[in-house]
Tab-separated table of C-alpha atoms in Angstrom:
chain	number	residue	atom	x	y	z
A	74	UNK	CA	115.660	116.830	148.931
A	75	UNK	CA	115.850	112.943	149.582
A	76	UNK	CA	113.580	111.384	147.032
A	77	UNK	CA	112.063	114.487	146.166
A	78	UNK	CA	113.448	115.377	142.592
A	79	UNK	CA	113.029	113.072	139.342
A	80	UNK	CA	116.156	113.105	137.438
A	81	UNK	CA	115.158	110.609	135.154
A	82	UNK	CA	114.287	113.604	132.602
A	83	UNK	CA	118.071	114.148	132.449
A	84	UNK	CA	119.308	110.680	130.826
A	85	UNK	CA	117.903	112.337	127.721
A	86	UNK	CA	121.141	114.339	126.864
A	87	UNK	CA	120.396	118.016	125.878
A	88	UNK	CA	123.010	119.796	123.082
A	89	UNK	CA	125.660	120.808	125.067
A	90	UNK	CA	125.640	124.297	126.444
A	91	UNK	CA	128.869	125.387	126.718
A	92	UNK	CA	132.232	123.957	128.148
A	93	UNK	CA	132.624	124.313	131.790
A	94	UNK	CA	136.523	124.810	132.872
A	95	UNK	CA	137.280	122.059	135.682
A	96	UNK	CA	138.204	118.317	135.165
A	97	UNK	CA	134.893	117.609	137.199
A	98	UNK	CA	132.813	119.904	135.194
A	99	UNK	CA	129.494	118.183	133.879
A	100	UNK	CA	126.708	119.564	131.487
A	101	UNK	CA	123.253	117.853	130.177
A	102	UNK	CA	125.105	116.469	127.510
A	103	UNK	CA	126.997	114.243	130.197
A	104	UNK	CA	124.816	114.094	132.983
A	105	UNK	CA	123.541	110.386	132.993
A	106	UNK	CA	127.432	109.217	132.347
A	107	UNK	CA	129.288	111.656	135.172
A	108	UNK	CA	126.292	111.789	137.708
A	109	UNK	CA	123.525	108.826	137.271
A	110	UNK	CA	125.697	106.359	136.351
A	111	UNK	CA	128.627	106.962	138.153
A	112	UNK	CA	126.461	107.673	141.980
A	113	UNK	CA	125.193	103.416	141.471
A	114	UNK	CA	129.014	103.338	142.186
A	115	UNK	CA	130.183	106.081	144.974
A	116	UNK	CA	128.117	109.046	145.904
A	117	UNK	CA	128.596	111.977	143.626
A	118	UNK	CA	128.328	115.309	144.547
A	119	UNK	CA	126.880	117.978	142.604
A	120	UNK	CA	128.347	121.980	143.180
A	121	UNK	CA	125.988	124.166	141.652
A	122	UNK	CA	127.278	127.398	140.684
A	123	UNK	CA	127.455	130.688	138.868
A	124	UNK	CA	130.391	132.564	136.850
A	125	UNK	CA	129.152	135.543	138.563
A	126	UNK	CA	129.231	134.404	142.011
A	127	UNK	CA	132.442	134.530	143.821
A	128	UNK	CA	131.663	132.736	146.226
A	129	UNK	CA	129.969	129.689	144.639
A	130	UNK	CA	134.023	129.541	142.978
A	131	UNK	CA	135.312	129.390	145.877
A	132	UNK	CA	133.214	126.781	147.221
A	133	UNK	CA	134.172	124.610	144.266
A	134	UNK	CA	137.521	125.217	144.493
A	135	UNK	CA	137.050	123.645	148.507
A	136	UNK	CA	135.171	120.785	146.792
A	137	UNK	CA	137.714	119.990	143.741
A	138	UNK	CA	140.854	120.320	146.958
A	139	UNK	CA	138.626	117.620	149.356
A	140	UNK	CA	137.771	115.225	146.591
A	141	UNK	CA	141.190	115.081	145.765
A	142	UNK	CA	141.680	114.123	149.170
A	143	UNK	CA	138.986	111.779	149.165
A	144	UNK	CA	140.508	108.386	148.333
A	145	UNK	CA	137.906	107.974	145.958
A	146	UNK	CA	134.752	107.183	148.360
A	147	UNK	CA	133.086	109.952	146.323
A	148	UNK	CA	133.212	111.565	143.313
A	149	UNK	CA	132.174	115.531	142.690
A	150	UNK	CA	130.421	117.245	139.493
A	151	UNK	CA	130.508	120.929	139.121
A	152	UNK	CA	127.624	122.517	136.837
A	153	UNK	CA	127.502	125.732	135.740
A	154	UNK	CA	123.723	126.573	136.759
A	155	UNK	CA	122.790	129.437	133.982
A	156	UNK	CA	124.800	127.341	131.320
A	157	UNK	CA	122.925	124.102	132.224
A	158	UNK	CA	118.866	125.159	133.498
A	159	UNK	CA	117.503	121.240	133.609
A	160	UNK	CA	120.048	120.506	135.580
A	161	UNK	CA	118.878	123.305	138.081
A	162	UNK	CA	115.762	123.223	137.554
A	163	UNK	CA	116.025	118.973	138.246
A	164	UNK	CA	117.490	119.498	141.554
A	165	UNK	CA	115.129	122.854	142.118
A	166	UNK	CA	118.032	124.878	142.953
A	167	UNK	CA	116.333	128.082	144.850
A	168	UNK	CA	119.835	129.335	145.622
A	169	UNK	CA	123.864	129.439	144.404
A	170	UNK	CA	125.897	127.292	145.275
A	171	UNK	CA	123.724	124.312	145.786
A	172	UNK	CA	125.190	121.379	146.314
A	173	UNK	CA	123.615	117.938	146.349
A	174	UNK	CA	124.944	114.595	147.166
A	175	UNK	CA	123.537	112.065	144.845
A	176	UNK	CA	123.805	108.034	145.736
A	177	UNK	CA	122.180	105.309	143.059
A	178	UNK	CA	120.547	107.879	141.076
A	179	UNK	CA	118.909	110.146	143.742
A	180	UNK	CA	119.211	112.884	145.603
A	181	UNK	CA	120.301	112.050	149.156
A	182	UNK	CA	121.347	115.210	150.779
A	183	UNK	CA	122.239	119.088	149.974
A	184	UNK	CA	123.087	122.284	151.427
A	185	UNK	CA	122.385	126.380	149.704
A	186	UNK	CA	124.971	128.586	150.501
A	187	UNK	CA	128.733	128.740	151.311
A	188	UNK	CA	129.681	126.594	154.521
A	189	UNK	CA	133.077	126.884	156.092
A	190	UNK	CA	135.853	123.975	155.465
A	191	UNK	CA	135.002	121.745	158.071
A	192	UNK	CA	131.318	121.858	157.961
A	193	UNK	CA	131.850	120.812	154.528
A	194	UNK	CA	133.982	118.006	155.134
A	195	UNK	CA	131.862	116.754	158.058
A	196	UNK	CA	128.861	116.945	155.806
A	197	UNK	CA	130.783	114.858	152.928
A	198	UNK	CA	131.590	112.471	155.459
A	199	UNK	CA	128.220	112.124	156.612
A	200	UNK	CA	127.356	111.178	153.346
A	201	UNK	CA	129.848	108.744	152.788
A	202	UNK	CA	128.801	107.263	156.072
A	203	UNK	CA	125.526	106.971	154.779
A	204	UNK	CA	125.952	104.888	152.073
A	205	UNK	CA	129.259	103.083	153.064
A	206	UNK	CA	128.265	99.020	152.660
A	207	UNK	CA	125.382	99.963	150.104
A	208	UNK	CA	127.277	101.308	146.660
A	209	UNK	CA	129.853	99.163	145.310
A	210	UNK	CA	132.782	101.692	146.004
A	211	UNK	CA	132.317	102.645	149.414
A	212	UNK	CA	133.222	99.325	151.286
A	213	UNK	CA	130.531	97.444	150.045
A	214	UNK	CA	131.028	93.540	149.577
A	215	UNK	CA	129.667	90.928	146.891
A	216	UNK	CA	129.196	91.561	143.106
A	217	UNK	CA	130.026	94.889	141.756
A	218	UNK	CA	127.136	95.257	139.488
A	219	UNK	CA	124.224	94.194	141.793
A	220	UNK	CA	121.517	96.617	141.845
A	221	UNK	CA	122.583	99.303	144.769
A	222	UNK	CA	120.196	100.148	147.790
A	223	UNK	CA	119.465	103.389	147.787
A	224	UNK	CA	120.858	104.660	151.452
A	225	UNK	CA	118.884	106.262	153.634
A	226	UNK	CA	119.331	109.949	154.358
A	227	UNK	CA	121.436	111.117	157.115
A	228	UNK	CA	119.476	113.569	158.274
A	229	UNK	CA	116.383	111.671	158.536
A	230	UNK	CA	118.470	108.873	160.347
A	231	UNK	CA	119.528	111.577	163.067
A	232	UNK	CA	115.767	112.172	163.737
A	233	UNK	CA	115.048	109.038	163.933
A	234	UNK	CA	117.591	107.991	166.136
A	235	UNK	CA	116.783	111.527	168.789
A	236	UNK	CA	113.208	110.136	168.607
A	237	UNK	CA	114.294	106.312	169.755
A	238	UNK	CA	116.106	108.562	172.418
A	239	UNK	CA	113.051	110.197	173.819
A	240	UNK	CA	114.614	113.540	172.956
A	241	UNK	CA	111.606	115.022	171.256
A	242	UNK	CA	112.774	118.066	170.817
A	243	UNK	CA	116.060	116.827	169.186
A	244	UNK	CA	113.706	115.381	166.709
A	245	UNK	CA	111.168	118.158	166.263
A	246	UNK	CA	114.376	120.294	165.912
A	247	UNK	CA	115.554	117.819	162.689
A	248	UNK	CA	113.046	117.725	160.956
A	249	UNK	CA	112.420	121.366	161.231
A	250	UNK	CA	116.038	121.923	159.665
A	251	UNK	CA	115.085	119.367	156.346
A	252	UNK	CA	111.706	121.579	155.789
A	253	UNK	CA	113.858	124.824	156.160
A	254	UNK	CA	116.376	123.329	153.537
A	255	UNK	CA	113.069	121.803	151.839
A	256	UNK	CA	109.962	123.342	152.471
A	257	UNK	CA	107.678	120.701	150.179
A	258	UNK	CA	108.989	117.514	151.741
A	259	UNK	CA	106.187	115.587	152.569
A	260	UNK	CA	108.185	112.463	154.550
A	261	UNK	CA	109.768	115.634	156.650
A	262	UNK	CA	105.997	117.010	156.973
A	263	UNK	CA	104.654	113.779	157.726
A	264	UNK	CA	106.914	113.197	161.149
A	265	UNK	CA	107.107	116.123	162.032
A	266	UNK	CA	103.655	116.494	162.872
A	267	UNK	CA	103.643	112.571	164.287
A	268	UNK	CA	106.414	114.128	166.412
A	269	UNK	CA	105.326	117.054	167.620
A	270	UNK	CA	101.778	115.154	168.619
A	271	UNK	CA	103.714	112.612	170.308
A	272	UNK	CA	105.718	115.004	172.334
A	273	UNK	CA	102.187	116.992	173.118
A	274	UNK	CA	100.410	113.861	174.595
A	275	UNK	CA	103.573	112.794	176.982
A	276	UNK	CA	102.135	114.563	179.754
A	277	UNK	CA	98.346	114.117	179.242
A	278	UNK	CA	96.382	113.496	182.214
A	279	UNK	CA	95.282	109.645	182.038
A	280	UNK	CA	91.966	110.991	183.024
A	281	UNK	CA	91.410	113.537	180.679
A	282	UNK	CA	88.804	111.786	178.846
A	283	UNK	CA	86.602	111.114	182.072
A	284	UNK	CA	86.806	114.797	182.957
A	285	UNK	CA	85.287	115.666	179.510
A	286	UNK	CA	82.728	113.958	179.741
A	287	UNK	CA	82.004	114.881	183.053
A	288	UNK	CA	81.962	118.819	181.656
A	289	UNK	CA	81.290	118.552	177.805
A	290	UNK	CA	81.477	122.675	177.980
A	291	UNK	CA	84.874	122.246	179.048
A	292	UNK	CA	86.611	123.118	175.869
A	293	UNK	CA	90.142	122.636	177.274
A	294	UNK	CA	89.311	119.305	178.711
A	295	UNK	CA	87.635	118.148	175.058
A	296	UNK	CA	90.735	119.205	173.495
A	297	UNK	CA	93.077	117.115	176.132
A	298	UNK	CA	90.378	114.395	175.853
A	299	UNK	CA	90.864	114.108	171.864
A	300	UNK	CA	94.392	113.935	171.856
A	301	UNK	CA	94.465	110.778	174.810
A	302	UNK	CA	91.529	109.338	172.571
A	303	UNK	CA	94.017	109.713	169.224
A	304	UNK	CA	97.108	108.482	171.910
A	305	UNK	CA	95.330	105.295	172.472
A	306	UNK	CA	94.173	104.858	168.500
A	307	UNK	CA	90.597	105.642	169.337
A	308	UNK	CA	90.673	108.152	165.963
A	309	UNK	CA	86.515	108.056	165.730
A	310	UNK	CA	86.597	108.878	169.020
A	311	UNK	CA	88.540	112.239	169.309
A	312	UNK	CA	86.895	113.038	165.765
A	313	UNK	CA	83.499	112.808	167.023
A	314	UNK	CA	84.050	115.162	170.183
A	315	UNK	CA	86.001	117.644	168.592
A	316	UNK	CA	82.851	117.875	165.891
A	317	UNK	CA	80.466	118.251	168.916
A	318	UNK	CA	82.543	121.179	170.017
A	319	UNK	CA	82.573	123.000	167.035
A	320	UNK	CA	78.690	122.497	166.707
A	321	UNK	CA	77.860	124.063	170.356
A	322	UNK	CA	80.864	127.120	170.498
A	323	UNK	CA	81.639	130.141	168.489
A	324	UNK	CA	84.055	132.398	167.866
A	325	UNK	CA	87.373	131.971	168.880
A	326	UNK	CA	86.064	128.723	170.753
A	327	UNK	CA	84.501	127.191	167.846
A	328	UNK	CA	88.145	128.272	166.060
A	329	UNK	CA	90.382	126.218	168.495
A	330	UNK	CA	88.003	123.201	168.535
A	331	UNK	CA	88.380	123.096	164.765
A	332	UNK	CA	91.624	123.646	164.358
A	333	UNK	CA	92.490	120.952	166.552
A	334	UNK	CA	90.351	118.587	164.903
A	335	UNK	CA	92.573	119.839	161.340
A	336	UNK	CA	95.640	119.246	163.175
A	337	UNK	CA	94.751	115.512	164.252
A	338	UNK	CA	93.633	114.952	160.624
A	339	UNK	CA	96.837	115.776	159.616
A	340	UNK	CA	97.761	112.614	160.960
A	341	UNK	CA	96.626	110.470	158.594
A	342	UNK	CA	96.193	109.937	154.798
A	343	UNK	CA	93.424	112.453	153.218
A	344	UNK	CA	91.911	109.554	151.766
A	345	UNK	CA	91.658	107.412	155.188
A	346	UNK	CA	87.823	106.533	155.036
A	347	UNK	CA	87.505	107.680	158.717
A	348	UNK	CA	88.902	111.115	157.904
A	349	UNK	CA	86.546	111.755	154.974
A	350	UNK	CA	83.646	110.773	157.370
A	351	UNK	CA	84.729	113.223	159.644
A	352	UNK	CA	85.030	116.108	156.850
A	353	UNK	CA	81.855	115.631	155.769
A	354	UNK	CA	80.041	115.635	159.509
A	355	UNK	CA	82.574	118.940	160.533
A	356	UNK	CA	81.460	120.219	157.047
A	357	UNK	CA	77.642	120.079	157.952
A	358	UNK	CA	78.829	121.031	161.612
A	359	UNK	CA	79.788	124.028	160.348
A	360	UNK	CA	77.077	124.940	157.725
């Protein structure tokens, strides 16, 4: 959810919707104050939950006993999800609970669903780690009101740090879990596909290029060929063959050579002026 929801929407209070029972309860009315504001201090976690869900209660109940044991590196809000829709709809709650950690006004990390005690607290403390040094109340030095940096997210920093390991599939595996959580993240998107091409060309034969050309009806050495040409930033390159395999195959052939090609485009921006080139020449490849 990292930098995926706008919450700006919500330092417009709404009329209130209702008292929520709970010394950490928060509502639109209070949202900027309790949440906004107070996460450009410590990280603030938000427990979204139902009335009619027992278990969301209990889950807030865990949260209310922890951040009472917290020592103040954090700071919870509970909102009542049917009482307070923006709110939900803000974060784009698909589930209850939700809970989000929020750190200098965005979302940094969230789970759906009731955890067990201890992969709660680990998960609080992950945050707290996170930002510890960057907000104001969580060990940071220097002046209290300078403008906070908005921490990186944990989970992106554990794929990052499997793929400085060589551990692809550590990484692969990572990202994987923030698209699961978030289907529509595009940074998760993004490297995971840089990943899982990176991991693919590993064990490419440094000759693989040579032996296409050698045999340009040898669709499985084009395809190898194309991903050592992408490997070694020669994007024309692995465009241009891939192109002149979909032009000379068909059927399931001419399917593989194309969908490779879509997969290596996926690499890059839509609006690289190499990849439009390409779309237009597979376009009249095809037609």
């Amino acid at each position: 959810m990292s930098g995926a929801v706008d919450l700006s929407a919500l330092k417009q209070p709404a009329a209130p919707a209702g008292d929520v029972p709970g010394d950490h309860a928060v509502t639109e009315a209070n949202f900027e104050d309790r949440v906004l504001r107070r996460s450009t201090q410590v990280p603030v976690v938000v427990a979204l939950y139902s009335q009619r869900s027992p278990g969301s209660i209990e889950l807030v109940k865990l949260l209310e006993k922890l951040v009472g044991q917290g020592g103040g590196d954090w700071d919870l809000a509970t909102v009542e999800a049917e009482a307070n829709m923006r709110i939900a709809q803000a974060f784009g709650v698909q589930g209850i609970p939700t809970v989000v950690a929020v750190a200098a006004g965005q979302p940094l990390a969230d789970f759906t669903g009731n955890q067990p005690e201890e992969q709660v607290t680990g998960w609080i403390a992950a945050v707290v780690d996170a930002v510890r040094g960057k907000l104001p109340g969580v060990g940071a030095s220097g002046e209290a009101d300078a403008e906070p940096e908005i921490p990186e997210d944990p989970r992106f920093v554990a794929a990052e740090e499997a793929l400085e390991n060589g551990d692809f599939d550590a990484a692969i595996a990572a990202y994987q879990a923030i698209l699961t959580a978030e289907p529509n993240n595009a940074e998760a998107k993004a490297a995971l596909r840089q990943v899982q091409f990176l991991s693919r060309v590993q064990d490419l034969d440094p000759g693989a290029v040579a032996k296409s050309d050698a045999d340009p009806s040898d669709l499985d050495a084009a395809l190898a060929a194309a991903d050592l040409e992408m490997f070694n930033q020669q994007p024309e390159a692995a465009f241009d063959r891939l192109i002149a395999q979909v032009k000379r195959t068909a059927g399931d052939d001419r399917t593989r050579a194309r969908t490779k090609l879509l997969e290596l485009f996926e690499l890059f921006d839509p609006a690289e002026p190499i990849v439009v080139a390409a779309r237009r020449k597979l376009a009249a490849a095809l037609y």
